[in-house]
Short mmCIF file of C-alpha atoms and ligand atoms in Angstrom, two decimals:
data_model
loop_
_atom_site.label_atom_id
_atom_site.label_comp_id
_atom_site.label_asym_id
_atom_site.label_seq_id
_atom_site.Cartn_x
_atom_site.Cartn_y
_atom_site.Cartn_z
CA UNK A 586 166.57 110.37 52.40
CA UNK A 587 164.12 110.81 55.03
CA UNK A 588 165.03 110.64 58.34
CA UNK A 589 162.75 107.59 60.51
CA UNK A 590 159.42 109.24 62.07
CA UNK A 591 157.19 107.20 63.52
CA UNK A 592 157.96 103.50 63.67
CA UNK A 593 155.02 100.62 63.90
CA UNK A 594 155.16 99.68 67.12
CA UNK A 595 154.88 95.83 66.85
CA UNK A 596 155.05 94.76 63.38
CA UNK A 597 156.83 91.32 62.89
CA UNK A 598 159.27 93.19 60.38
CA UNK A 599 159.90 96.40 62.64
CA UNK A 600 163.19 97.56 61.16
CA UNK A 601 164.49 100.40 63.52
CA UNK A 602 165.98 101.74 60.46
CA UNK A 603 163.17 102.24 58.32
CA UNK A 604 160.71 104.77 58.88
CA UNK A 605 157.13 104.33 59.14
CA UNK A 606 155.03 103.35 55.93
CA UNK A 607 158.17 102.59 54.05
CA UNK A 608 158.92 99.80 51.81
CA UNK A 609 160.02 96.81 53.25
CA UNK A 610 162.73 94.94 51.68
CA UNK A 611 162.20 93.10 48.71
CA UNK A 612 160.07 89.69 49.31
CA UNK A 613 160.60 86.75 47.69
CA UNK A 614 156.99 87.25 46.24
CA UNK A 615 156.28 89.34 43.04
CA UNK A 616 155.68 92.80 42.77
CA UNK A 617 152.31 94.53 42.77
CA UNK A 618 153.81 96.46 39.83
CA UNK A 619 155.73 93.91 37.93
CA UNK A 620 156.13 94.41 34.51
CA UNK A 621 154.46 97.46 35.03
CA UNK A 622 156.07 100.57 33.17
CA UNK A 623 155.48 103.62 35.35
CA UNK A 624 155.61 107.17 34.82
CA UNK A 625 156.27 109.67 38.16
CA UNK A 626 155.88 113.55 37.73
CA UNK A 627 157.46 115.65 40.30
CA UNK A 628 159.70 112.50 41.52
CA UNK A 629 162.82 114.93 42.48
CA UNK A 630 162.07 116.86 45.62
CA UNK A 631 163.12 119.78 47.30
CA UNK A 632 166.12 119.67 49.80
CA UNK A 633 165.39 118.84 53.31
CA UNK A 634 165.26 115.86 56.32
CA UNK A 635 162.09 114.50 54.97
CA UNK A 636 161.53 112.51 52.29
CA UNK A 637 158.79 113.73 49.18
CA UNK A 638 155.56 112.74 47.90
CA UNK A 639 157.11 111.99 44.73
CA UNK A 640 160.51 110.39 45.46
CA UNK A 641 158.78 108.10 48.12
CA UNK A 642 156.38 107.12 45.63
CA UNK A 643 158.67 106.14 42.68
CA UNK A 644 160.82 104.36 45.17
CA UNK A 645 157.70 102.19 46.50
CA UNK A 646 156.65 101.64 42.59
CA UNK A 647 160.03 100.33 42.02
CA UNK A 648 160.08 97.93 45.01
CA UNK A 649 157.20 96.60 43.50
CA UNK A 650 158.24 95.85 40.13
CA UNK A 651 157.92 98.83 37.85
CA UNK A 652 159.93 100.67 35.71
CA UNK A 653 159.91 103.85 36.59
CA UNK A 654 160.47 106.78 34.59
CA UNK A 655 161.29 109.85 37.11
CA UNK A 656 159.90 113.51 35.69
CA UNK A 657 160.94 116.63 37.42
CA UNK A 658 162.18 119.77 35.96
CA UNK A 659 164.81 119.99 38.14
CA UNK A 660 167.36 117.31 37.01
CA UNK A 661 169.53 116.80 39.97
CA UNK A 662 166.36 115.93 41.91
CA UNK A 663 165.09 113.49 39.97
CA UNK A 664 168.44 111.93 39.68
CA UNK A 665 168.98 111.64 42.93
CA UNK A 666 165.58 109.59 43.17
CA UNK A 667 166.81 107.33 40.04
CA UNK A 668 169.85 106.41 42.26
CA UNK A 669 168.24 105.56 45.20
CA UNK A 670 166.07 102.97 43.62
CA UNK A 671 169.00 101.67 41.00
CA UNK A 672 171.03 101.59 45.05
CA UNK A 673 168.14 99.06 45.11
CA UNK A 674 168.84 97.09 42.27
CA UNK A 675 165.78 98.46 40.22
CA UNK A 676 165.07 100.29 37.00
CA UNK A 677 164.59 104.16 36.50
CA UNK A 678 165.56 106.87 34.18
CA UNK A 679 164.98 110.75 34.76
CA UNK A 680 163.38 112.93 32.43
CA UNK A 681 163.98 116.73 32.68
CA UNK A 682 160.85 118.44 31.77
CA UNK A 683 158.40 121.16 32.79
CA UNK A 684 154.76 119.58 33.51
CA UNK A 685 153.15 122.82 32.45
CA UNK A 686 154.80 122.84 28.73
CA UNK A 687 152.78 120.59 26.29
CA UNK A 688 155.88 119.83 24.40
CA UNK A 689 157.76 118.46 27.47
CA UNK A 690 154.64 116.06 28.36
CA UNK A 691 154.70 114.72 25.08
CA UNK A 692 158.10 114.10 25.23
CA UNK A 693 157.83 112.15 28.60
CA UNK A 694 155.12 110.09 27.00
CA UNK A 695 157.22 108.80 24.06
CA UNK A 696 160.23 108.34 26.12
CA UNK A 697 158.55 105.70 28.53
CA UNK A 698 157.16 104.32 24.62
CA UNK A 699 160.41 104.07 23.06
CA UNK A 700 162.68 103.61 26.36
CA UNK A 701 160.04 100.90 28.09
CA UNK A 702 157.15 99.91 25.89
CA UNK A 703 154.38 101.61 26.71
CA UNK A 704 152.87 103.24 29.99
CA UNK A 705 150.69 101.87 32.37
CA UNK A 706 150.48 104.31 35.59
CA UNK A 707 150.83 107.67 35.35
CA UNK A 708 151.29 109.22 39.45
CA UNK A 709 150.93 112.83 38.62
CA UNK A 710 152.39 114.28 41.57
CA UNK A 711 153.98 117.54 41.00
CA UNK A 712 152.08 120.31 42.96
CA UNK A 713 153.22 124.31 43.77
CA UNK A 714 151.70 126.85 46.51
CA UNK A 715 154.59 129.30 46.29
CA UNK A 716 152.97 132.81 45.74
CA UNK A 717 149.67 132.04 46.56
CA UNK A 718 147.44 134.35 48.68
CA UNK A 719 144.42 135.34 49.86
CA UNK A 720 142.42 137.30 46.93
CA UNK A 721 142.64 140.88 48.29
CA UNK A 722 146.84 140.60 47.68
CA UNK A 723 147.26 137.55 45.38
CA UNK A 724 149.38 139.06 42.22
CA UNK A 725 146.98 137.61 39.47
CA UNK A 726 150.22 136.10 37.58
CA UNK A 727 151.30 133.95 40.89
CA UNK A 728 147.16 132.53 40.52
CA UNK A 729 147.91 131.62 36.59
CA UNK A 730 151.64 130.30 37.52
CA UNK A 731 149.49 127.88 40.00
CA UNK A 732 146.56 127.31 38.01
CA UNK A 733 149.21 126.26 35.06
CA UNK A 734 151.17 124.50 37.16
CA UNK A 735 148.62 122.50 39.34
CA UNK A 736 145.16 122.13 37.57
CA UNK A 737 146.95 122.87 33.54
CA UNK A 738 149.99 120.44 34.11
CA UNK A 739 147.38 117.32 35.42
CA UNK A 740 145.15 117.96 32.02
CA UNK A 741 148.64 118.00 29.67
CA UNK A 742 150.20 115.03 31.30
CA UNK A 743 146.65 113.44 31.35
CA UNK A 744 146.39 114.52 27.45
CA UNK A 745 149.87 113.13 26.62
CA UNK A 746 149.19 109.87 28.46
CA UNK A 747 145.64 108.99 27.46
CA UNK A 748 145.94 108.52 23.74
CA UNK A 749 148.55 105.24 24.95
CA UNK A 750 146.32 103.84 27.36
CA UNK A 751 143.19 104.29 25.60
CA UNK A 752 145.51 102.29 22.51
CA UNK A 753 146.74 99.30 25.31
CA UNK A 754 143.29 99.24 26.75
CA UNK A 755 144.25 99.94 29.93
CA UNK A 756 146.17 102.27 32.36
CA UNK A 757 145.88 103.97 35.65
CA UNK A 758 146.50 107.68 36.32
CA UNK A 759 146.54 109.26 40.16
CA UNK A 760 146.98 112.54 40.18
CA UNK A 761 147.76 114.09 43.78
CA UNK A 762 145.10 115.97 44.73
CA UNK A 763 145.27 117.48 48.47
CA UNK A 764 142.47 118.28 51.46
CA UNK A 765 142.74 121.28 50.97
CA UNK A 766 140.48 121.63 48.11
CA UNK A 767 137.60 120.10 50.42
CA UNK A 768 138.76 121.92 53.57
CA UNK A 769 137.67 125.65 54.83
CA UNK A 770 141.37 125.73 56.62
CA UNK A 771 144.34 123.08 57.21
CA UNK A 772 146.54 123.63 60.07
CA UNK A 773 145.69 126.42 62.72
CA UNK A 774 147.53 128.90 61.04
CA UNK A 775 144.22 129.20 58.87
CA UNK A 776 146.92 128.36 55.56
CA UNK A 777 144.34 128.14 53.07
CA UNK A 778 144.84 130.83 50.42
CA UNK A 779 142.89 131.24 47.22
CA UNK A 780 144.76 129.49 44.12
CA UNK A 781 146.15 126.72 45.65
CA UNK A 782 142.87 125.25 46.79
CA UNK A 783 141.13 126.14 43.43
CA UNK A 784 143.66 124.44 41.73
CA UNK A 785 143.25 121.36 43.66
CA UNK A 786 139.55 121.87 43.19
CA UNK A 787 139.79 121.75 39.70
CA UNK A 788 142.47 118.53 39.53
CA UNK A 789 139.60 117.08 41.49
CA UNK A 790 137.00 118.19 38.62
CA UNK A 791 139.06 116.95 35.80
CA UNK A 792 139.65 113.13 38.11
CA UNK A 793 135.96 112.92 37.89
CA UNK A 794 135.70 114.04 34.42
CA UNK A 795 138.29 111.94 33.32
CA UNK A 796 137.55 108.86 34.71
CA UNK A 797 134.01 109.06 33.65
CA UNK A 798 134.71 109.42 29.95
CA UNK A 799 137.32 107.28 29.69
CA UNK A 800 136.22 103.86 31.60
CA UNK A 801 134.78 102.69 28.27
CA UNK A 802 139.14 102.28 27.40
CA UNK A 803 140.22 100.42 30.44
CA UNK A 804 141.67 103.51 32.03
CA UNK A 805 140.85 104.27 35.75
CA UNK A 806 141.74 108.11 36.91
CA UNK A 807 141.57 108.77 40.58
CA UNK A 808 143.47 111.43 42.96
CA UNK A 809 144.80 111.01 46.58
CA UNK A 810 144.16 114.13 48.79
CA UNK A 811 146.76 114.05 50.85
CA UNK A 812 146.55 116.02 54.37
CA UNK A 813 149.59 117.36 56.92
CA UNK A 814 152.07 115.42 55.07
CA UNK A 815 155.80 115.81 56.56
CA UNK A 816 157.70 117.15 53.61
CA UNK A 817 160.08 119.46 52.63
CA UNK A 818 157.64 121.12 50.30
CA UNK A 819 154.60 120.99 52.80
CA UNK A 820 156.88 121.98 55.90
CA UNK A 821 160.28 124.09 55.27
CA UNK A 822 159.17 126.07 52.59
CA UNK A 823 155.97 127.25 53.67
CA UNK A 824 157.57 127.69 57.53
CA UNK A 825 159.79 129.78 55.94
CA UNK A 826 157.24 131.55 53.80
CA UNK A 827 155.06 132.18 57.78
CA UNK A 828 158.13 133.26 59.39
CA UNK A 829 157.88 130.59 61.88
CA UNK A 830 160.41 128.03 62.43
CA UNK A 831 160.14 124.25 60.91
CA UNK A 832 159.75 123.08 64.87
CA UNK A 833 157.37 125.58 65.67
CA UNK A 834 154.71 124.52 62.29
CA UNK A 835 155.60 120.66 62.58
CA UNK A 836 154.44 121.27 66.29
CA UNK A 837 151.34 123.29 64.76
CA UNK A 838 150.15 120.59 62.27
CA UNK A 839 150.75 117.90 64.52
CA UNK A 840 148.45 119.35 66.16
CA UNK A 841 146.06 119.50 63.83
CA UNK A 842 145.96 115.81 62.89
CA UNK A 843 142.94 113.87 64.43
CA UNK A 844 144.92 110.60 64.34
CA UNK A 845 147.32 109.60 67.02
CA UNK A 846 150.74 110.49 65.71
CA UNK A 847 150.28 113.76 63.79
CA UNK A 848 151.50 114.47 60.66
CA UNK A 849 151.28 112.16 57.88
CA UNK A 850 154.81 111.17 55.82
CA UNK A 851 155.28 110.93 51.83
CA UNK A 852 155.20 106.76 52.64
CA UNK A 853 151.90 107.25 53.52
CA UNK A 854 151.27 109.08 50.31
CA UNK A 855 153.02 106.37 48.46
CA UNK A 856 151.33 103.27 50.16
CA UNK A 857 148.06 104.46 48.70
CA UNK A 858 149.12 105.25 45.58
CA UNK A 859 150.93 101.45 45.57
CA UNK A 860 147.22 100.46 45.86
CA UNK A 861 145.98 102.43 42.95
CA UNK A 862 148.29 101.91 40.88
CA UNK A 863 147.62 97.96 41.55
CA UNK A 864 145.70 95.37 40.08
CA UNK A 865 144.03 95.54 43.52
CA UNK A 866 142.59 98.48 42.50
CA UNK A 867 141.40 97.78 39.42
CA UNK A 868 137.52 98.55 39.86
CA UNK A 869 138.17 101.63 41.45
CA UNK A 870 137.91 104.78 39.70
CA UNK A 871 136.58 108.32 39.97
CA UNK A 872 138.04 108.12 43.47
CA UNK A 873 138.76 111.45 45.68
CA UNK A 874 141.14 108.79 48.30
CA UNK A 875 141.84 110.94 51.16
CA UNK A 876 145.00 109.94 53.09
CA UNK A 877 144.69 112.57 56.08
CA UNK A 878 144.62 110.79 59.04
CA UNK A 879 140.64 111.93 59.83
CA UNK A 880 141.11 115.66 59.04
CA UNK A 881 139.11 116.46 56.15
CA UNK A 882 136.37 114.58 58.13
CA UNK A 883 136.74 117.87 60.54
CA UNK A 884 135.55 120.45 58.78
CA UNK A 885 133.69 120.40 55.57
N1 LIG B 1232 153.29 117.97 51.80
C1 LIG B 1232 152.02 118.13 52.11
O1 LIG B 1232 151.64 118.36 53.27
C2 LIG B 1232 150.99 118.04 51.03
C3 LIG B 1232 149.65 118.17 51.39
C4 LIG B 1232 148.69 118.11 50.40
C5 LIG B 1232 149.06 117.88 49.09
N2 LIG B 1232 150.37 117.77 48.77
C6 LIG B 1232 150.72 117.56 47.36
O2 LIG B 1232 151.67 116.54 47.21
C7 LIG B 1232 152.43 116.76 46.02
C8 LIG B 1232 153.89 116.64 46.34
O3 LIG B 1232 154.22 117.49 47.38
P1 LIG B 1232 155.59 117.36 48.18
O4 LIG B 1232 155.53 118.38 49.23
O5 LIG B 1232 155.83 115.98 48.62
O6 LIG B 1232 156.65 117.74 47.07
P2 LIG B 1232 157.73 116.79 46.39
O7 LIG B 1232 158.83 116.55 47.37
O8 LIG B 1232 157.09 115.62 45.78
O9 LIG B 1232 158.34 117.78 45.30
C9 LIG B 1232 157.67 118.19 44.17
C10 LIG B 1232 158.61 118.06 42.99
O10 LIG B 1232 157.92 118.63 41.88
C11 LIG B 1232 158.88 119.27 41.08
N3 LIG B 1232 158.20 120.26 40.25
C12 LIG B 1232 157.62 121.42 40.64
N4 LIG B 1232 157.08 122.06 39.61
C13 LIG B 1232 157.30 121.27 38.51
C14 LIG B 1232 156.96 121.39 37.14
N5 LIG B 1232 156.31 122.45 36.68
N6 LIG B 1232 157.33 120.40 36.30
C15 LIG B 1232 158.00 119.32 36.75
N7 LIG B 1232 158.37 119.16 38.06
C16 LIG B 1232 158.01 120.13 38.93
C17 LIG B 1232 159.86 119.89 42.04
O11 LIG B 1232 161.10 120.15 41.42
C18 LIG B 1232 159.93 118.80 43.12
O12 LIG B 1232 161.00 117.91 42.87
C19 LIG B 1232 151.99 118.14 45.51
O13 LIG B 1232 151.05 117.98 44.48
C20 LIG B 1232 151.35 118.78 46.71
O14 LIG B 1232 150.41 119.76 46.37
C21 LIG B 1232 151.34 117.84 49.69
#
């Protein structure tokens, strides 16, 4: 579980032991998501001191009254997610499957139909970079394995999902976009190779697309973009992939960030996808949300 970052400095619920962004404990009020059955892809998350865009995210949906069912194709992951919001006294149930197989989306879909009744939110979060490069040394089958991955995955778990919602009359998907689609460069270290923006580019694309055709049903389709987000995805792995140690690239995209503060964390991520998931939301679609802390405001 994430270690605390930043704390708010004078909120009348400060909690020294919570970080900043992250769910309070549960109010005697009802849940932005109750009765809500949710479905989280990517809601394991890779080992390290900070918590994920996609465990954070299934944790605040849970909080707030969902169900949640938790997607990730590593099993141990997700599971370790599932018991952190049962810990909590909520529902969730893990799903082992492989966003970029049609087979396995499918099979998500009717799980959450048979195990919870339907499905209202789909938070497509799952999201690879490893491989990528700029075009002059990119192997072309690390571009398809992110193309598949990224931009493929969001259209099968969009196609698996739709044909429910569009039958209820309503449902809300989010995919997780990122800046970097928008962006020349994030982070000084000029990290913005070829496939993972254009796959972020096209989830973008197919949000518009999406939402567009299928307002008529009730369903709104929107994507968060995050920016510098303090993960274990967005920080160990790719210090590791520069060479440079996690210190040295925290220090670099703190940097970065226009906000006071620096880096962003996954309960930042998860706060705004709380709100579109939400009733609060609901005449809101088509949305490109970045959460970025002013950076994509930088450079166009
Ligand atoms: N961390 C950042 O700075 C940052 C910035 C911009 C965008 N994002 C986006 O946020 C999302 C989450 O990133 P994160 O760093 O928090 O990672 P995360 O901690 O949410 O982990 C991603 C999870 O996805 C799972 N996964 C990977 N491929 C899968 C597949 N094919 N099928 C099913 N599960 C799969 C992994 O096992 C892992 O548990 C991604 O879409 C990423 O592109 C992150």
């Amino acid at each position: 579980m994430a270690a605390p970052t930043r704390m708010p400095s004078s909120s009348p619920d400060s909690d020294p032991a919570r970080p900043a962004g992250a769910p309070a404990p549960a109010a005697a009020r009802p849940g932005r998501l109750e009765g809500k059955v949710a479905l989280v892809t990517g809601a394991g998350q890779v080992a390290g001191v900070q918590v994920g865009n996609g465990r954070a995210t299934a944790i605040v949906f849970a909080r707030e009254g969902a169900r949640v069912a938790l997607l990730d194709r590593e099993r141990s992951a997700a599971e370790d997610t599932a018991q952190e919001i049962e810990r909590a006294g909520a529902e969730a149930f893990v799903i082992e499957g492989d966003v970029s197989a049609e087979d396995d989306c499918h099979a998500a879909v009717a799980a959450c139909r048979e195990r919870l009744g339907g499905l209202d939110v789909l938070h497509h979060n799952v999201g690879i970079a490893l491989g990528d490069g700029w075009a002059e040394g990119i192997e072309f089958s690390h571009w398809e394995r992110i193309m598949r991955v990224n931009a493929g995955g969001a259209l099968l778990m969009a196609k698996a999902s739709l044909p429910v919602m569009r039958e209820q009359g309503h449902g809300a998907i989010t995919f997780v976009s990122s800046i970097a689609a928008i962006v020349a460069g994030v982070a000084r270290t000029n990290n913005s190779p070829a496939a993972y923006k254009m796959s972020k580019a096209a989830l973008n694309a197919l949000t518009q697309s999406l939402a567009q055709s299928y307002a008529q049903h009730g369903v709104r389709v929107n994507a968060i973009l995050p920016g510098l987000i303090d993960t274990p995805m967005g920080v160990d792995t790719v210090a590791r992939a520069l060479g440079i140690s996690r210190e040295r690239y925290v220090a670099i995209r703190d940097e970065s960030v226009p906000l006071k503060g620096g880096m962003g964390s996954a309960w930042d991520i998860a706060n705004a996808a709380l709100f579109l998931a939400s009733e609060e939301a609901r005449f809101i679609t088509g949305v490109l949300l970045a959460v970025d802390g002013g950076q994509s405001t930088r450079v166009g």
